[in-house]
PDB file of C-alpha atoms in Angstrom:
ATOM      1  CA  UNK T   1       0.000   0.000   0.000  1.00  0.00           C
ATOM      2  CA  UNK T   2       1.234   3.504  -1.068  1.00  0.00           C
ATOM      3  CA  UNK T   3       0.794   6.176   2.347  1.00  0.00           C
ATOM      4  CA  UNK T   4      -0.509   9.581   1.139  1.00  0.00           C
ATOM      5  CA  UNK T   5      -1.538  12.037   3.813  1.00  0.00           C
ATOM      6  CA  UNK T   6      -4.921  13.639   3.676  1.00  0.00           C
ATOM      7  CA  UNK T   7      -4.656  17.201   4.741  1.00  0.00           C
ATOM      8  CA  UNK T   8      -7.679  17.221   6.659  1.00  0.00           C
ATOM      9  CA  UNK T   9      -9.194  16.105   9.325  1.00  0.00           C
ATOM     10  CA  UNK T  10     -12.708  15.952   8.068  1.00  0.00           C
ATOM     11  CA  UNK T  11     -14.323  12.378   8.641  1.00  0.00           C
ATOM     12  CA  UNK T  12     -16.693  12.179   5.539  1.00  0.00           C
ATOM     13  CA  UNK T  13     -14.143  13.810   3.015  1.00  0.00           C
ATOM     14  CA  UNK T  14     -11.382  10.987   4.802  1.00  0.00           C
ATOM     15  CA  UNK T  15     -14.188   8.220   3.562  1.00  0.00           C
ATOM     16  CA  UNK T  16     -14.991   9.457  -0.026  1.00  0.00           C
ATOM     17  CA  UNK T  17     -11.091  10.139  -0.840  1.00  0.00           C
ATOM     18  CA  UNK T  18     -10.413   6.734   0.720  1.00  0.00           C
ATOM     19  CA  UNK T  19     -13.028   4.607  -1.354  1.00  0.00           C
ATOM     20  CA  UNK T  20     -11.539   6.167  -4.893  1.00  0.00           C
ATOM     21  CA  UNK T  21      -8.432   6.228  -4.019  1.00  0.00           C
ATOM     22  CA  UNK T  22      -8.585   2.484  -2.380  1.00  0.00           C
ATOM     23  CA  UNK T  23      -8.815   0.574  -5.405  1.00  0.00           C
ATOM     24  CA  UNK T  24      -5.337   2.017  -6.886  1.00  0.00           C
ATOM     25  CA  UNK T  25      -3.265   0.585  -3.762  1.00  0.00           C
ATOM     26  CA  UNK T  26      -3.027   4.299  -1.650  1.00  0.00           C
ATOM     27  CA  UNK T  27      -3.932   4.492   1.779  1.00  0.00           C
ATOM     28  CA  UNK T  28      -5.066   8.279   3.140  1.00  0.00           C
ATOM     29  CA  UNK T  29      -3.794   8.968   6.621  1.00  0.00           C
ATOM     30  CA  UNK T  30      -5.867  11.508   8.084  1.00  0.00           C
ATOM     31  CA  UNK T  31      -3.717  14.309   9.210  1.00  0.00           C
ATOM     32  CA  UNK T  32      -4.726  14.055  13.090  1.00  0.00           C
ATOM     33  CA  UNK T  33      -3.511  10.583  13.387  1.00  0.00           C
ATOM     34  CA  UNK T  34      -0.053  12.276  12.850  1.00  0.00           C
ATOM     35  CA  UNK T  35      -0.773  15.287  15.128  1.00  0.00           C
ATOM     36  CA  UNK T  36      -0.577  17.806  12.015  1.00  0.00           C
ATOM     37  CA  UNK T  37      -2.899  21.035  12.960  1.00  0.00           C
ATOM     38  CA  UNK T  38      -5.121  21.746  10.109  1.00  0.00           C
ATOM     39  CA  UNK T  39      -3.562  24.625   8.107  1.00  0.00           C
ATOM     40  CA  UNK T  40      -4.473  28.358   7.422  1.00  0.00           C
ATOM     41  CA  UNK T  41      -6.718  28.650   4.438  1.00  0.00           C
ATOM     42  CA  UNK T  42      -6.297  33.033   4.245  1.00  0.00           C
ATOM     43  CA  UNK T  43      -6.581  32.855   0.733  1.00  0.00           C
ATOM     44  CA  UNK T  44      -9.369  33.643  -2.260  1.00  0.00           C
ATOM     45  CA  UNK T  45      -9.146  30.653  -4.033  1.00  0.00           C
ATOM     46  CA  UNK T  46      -9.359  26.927  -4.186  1.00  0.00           C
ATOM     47  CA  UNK T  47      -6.526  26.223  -5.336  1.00  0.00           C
ATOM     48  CA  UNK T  48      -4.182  28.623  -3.278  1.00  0.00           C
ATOM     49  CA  UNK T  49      -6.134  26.912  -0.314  1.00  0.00           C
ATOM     50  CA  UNK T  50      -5.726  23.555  -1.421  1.00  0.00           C
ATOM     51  CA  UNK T  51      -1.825  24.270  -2.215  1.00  0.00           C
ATOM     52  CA  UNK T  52      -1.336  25.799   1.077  1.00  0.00           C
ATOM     53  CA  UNK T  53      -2.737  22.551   3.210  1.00  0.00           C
ATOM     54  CA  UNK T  54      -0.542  20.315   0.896  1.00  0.00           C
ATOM     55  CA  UNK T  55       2.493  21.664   1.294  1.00  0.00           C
ATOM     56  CA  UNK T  56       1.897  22.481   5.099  1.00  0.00           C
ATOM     57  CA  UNK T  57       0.892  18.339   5.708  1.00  0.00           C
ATOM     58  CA  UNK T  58       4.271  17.205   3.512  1.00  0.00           C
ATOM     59  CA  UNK T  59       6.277  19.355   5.318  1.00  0.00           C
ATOM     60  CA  UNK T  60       5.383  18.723   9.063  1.00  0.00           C
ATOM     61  CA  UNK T  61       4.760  15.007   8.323  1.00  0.00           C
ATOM     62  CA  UNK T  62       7.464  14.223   5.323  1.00  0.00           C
ATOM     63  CA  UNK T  63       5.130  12.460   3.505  1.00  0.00           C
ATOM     64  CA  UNK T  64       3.094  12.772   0.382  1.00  0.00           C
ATOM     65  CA  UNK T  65       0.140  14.660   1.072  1.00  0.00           C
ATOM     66  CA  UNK T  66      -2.605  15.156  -0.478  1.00  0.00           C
ATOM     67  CA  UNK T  67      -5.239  18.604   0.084  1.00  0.00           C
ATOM     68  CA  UNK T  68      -9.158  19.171  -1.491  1.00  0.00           C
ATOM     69  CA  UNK T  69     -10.601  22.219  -0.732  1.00  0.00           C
ATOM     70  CA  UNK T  70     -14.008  22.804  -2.046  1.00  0.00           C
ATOM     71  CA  UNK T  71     -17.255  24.306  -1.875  1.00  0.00           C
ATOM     72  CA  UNK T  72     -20.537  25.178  -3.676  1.00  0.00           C
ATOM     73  CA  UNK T  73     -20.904  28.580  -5.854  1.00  0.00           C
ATOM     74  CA  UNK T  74     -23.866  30.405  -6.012  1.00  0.00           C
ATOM     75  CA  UNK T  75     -24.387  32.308  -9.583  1.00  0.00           C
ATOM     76  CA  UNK T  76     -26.924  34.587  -7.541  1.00  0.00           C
ATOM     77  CA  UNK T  77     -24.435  34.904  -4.827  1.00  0.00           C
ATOM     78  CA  UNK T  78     -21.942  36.062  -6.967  1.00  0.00           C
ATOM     79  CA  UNK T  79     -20.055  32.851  -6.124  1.00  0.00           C
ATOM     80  CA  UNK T  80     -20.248  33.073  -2.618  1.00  0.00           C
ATOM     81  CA  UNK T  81     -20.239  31.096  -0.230  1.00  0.00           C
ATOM     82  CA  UNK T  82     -17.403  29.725  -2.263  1.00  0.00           C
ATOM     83  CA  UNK T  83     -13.760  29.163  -0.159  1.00  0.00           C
ATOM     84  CA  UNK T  84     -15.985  29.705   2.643  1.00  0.00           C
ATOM     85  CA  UNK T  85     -18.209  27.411   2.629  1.00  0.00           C
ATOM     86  CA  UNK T  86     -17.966  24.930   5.555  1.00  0.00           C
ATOM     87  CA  UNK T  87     -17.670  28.429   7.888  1.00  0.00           C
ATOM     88  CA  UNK T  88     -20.118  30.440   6.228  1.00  0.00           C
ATOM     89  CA  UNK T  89     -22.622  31.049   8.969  1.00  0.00           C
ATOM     90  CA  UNK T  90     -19.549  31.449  11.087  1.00  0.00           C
ATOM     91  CA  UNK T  91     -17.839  29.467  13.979  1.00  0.00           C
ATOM     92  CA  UNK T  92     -17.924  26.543  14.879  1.00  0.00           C
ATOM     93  CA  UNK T  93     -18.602  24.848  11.888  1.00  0.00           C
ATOM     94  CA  UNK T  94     -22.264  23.737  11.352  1.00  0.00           C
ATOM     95  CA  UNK T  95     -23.757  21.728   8.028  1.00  0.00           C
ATOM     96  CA  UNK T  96     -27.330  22.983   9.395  1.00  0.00           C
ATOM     97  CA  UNK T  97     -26.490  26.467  10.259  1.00  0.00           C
ATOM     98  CA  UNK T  98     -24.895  27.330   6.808  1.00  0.00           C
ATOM     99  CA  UNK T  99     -27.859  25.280   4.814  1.00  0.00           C
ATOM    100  CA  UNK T 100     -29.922  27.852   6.515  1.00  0.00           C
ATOM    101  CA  UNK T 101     -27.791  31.017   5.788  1.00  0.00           C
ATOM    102  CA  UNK T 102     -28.084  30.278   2.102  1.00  0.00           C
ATOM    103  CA  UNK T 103     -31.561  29.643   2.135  1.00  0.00           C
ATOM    104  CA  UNK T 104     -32.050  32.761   3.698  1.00  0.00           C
ATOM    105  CA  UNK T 105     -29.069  34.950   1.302  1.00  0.00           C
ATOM    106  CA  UNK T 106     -31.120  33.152  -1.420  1.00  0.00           C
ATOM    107  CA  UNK T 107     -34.403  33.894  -0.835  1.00  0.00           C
ATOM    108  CA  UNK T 108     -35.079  36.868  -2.814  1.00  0.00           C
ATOM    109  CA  UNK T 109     -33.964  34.954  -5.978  1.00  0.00           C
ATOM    110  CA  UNK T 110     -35.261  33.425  -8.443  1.00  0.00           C
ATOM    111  CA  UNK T 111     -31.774  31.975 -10.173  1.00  0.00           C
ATOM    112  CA  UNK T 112     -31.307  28.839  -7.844  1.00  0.00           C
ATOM    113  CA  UNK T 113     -28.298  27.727 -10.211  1.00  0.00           C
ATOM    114  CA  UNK T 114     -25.043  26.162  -8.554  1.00  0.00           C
ATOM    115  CA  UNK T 115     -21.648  24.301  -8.790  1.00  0.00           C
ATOM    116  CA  UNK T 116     -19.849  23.017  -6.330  1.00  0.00           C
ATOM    117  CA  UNK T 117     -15.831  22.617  -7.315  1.00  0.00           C
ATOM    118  CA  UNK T 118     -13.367  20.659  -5.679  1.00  0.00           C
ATOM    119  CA  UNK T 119      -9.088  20.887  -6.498  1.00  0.00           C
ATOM    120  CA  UNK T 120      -7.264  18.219  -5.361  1.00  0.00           C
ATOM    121  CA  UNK T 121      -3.375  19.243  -5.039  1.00  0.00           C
ATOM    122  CA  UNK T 122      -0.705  16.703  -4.215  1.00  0.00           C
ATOM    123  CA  UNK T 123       2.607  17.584  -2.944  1.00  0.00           C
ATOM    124  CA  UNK T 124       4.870  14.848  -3.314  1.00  0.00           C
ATOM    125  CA  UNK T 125       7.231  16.265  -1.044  1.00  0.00           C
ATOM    126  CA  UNK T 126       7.755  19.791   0.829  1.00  0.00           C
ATOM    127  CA  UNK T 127       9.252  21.565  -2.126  1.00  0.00           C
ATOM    128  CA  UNK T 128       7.613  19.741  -4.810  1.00  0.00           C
ATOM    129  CA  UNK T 129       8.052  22.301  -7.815  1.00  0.00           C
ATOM    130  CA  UNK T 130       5.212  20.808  -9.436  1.00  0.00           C
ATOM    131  CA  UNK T 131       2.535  19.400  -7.442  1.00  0.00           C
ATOM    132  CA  UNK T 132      -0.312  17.609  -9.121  1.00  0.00           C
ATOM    133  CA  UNK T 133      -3.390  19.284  -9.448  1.00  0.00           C
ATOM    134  CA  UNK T 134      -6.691  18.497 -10.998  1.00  0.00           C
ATOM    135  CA  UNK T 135     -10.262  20.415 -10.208  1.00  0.00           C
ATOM    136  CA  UNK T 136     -13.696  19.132 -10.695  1.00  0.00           C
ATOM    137  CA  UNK T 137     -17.088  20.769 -10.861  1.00  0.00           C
ATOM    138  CA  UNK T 138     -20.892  19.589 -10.315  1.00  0.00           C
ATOM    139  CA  UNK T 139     -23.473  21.850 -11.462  1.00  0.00           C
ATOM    140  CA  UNK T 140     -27.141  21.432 -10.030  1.00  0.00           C
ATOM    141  CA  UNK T 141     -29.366  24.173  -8.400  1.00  0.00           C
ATOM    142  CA  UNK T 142     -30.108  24.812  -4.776  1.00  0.00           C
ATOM    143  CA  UNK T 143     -33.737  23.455  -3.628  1.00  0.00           C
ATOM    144  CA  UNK T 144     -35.686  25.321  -0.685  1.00  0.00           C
ATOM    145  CA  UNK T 145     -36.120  22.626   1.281  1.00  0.00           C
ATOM    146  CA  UNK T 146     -33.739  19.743   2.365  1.00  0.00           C
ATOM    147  CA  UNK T 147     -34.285  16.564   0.958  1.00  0.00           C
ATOM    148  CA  UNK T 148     -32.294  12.671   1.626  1.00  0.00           C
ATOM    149  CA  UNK T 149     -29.763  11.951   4.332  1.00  0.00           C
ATOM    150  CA  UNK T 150     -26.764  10.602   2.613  1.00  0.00           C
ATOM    151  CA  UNK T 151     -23.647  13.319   2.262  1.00  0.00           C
ATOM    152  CA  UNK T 152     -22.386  16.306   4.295  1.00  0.00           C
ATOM    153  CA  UNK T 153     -22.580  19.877   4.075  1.00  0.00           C
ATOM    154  CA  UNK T 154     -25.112  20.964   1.165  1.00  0.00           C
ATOM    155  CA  UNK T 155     -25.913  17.901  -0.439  1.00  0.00           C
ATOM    156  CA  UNK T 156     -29.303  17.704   1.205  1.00  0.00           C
ATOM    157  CA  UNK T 157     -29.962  21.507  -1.250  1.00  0.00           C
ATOM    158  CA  UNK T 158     -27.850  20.377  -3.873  1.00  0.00           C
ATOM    159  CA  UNK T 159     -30.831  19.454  -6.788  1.00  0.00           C
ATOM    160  CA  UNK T 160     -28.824  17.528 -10.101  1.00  0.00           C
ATOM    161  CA  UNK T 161     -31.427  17.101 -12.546  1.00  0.00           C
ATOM    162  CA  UNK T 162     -29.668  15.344 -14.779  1.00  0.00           C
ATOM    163  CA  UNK T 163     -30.350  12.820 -11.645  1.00  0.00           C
ATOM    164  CA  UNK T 164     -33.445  13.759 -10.326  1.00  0.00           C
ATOM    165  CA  UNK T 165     -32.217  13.731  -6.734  1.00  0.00           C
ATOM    166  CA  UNK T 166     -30.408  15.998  -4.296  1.00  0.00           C
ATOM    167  CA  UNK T 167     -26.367  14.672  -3.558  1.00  0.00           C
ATOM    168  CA  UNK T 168     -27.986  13.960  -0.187  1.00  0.00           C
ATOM    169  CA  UNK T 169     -30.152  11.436  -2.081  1.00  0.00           C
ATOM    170  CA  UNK T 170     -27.500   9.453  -4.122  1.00  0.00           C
ATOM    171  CA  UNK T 171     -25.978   6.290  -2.877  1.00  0.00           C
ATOM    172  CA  UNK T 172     -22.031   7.027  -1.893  1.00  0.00           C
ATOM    173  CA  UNK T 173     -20.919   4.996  -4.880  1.00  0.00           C
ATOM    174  CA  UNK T 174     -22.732   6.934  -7.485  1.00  0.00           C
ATOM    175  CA  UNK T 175     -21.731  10.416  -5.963  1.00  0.00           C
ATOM    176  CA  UNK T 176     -18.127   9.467  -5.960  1.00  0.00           C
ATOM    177  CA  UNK T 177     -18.191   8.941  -9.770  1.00  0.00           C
ATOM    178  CA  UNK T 178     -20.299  11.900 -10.400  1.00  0.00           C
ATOM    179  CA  UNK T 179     -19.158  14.763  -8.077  1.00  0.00           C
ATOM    180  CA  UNK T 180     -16.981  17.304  -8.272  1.00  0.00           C
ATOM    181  CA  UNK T 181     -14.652  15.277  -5.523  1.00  0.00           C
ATOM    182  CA  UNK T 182     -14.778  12.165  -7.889  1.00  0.00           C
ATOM    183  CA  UNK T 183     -14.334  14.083 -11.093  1.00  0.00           C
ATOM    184  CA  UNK T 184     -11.039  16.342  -9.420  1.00  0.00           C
ATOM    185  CA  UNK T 185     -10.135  12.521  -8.598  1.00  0.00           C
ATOM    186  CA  UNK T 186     -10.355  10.528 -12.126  1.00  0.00           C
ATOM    187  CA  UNK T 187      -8.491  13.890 -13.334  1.00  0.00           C
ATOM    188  CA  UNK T 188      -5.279  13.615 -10.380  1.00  0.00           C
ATOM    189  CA  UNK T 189      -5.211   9.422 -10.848  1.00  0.00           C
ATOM    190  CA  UNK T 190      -4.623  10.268 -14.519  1.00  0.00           C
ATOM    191  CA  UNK T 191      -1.949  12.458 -13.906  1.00  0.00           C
ATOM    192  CA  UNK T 192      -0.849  10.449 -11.331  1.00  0.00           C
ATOM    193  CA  UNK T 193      -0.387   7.525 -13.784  1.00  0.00           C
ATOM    194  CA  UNK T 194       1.258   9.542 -16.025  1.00  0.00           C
ATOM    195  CA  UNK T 195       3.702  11.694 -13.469  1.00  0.00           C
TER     196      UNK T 195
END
């Protein structure tokens, strides 16, 4: 088994990364385990987020690591809540508190489209001068009521209807090969294959 470390600390993101990455021979380490402290994520963008908890996890742990950051877009939002999505109604962190927020920000609108994206970036060492990186987006529209129990975050508002469901409603192995996490994914193992 090949050891990458997952910068993050988040339990459901841990099991998704883990069952695509499984079947290739890699083995996530949550960062924790290691005693890593999740990383600052100051900056505007995905991937300057996602770069930033890579390189932080490879250097304090010397391995491979490997960083997602994502989070759903909002046309009518103007992109938000965007990089700050799993803290948008604030601290601590709450999947039902920030479901709420953006049915509230998003009630005076009629455009309900929305896209989450996800960039995977994966340092193969501290100073890796060029890390792997691959992004991935899902495009659905945000519902006004929450609907299925599967999933984190806004997957219960998260309507694909090429689908018919919410991401709360699909089983776990049909979201990994259809979200933005498992699309970012096909996109690293190819360049990991390739690298």
């Amino acid at each position: 088994m090949k050891k990458l470390l997952l910068a993050s600390n988040n339990a459901k993101k841990l099991k998704e990364l883990d069952a695509l990455l499984a079947p290739l021979g890699y083995v996530l380490i949550p960062q924790g385990e290691l005693g890593i402290p999740e990383a600052e994520e100051p900056h505007p963008t995905f991937i300057e987020n996602a770069l930033a908890k890579a390189r932080h996890a490879a250097r304090l742990s010397g391995l491979p690591a490997l960083a997602d950051d994502s989070g759903l877009c909002v046309h009518a939002l103007a992109g938000a809540p965007g990089v700050i999505s799993a803290r948008y109604a604030g601290e601590p962190k709450s999947d039902a508190r920030n479901n709420e927020k953006l049915l509230a920000d998003l009630a005076p609108h009629t455009d309900r489209r929305a896209h989450f994206v996800s960039c995977l970036v994966l340092c193969r060492h501290t100073n890796d001068p060029q890390p792997l990186i691959a992004e991935g987006e899902w495009h659905g529209e945000i519902l006004t009521e929450l609907r299925g129990t599967e999933g984190f975050g806004y997957d219960p508002l998260f309507f694909v209807p090429a689908l018919g469901r919410t991401a709360a409603e699909l089983e776990p192995e049909l979201k990994n090969r259809v979200s933005h996490r498992g699309q970012a994914m096909q996109r690293l193992l190819a360049r990991l294959q390739g690298a």
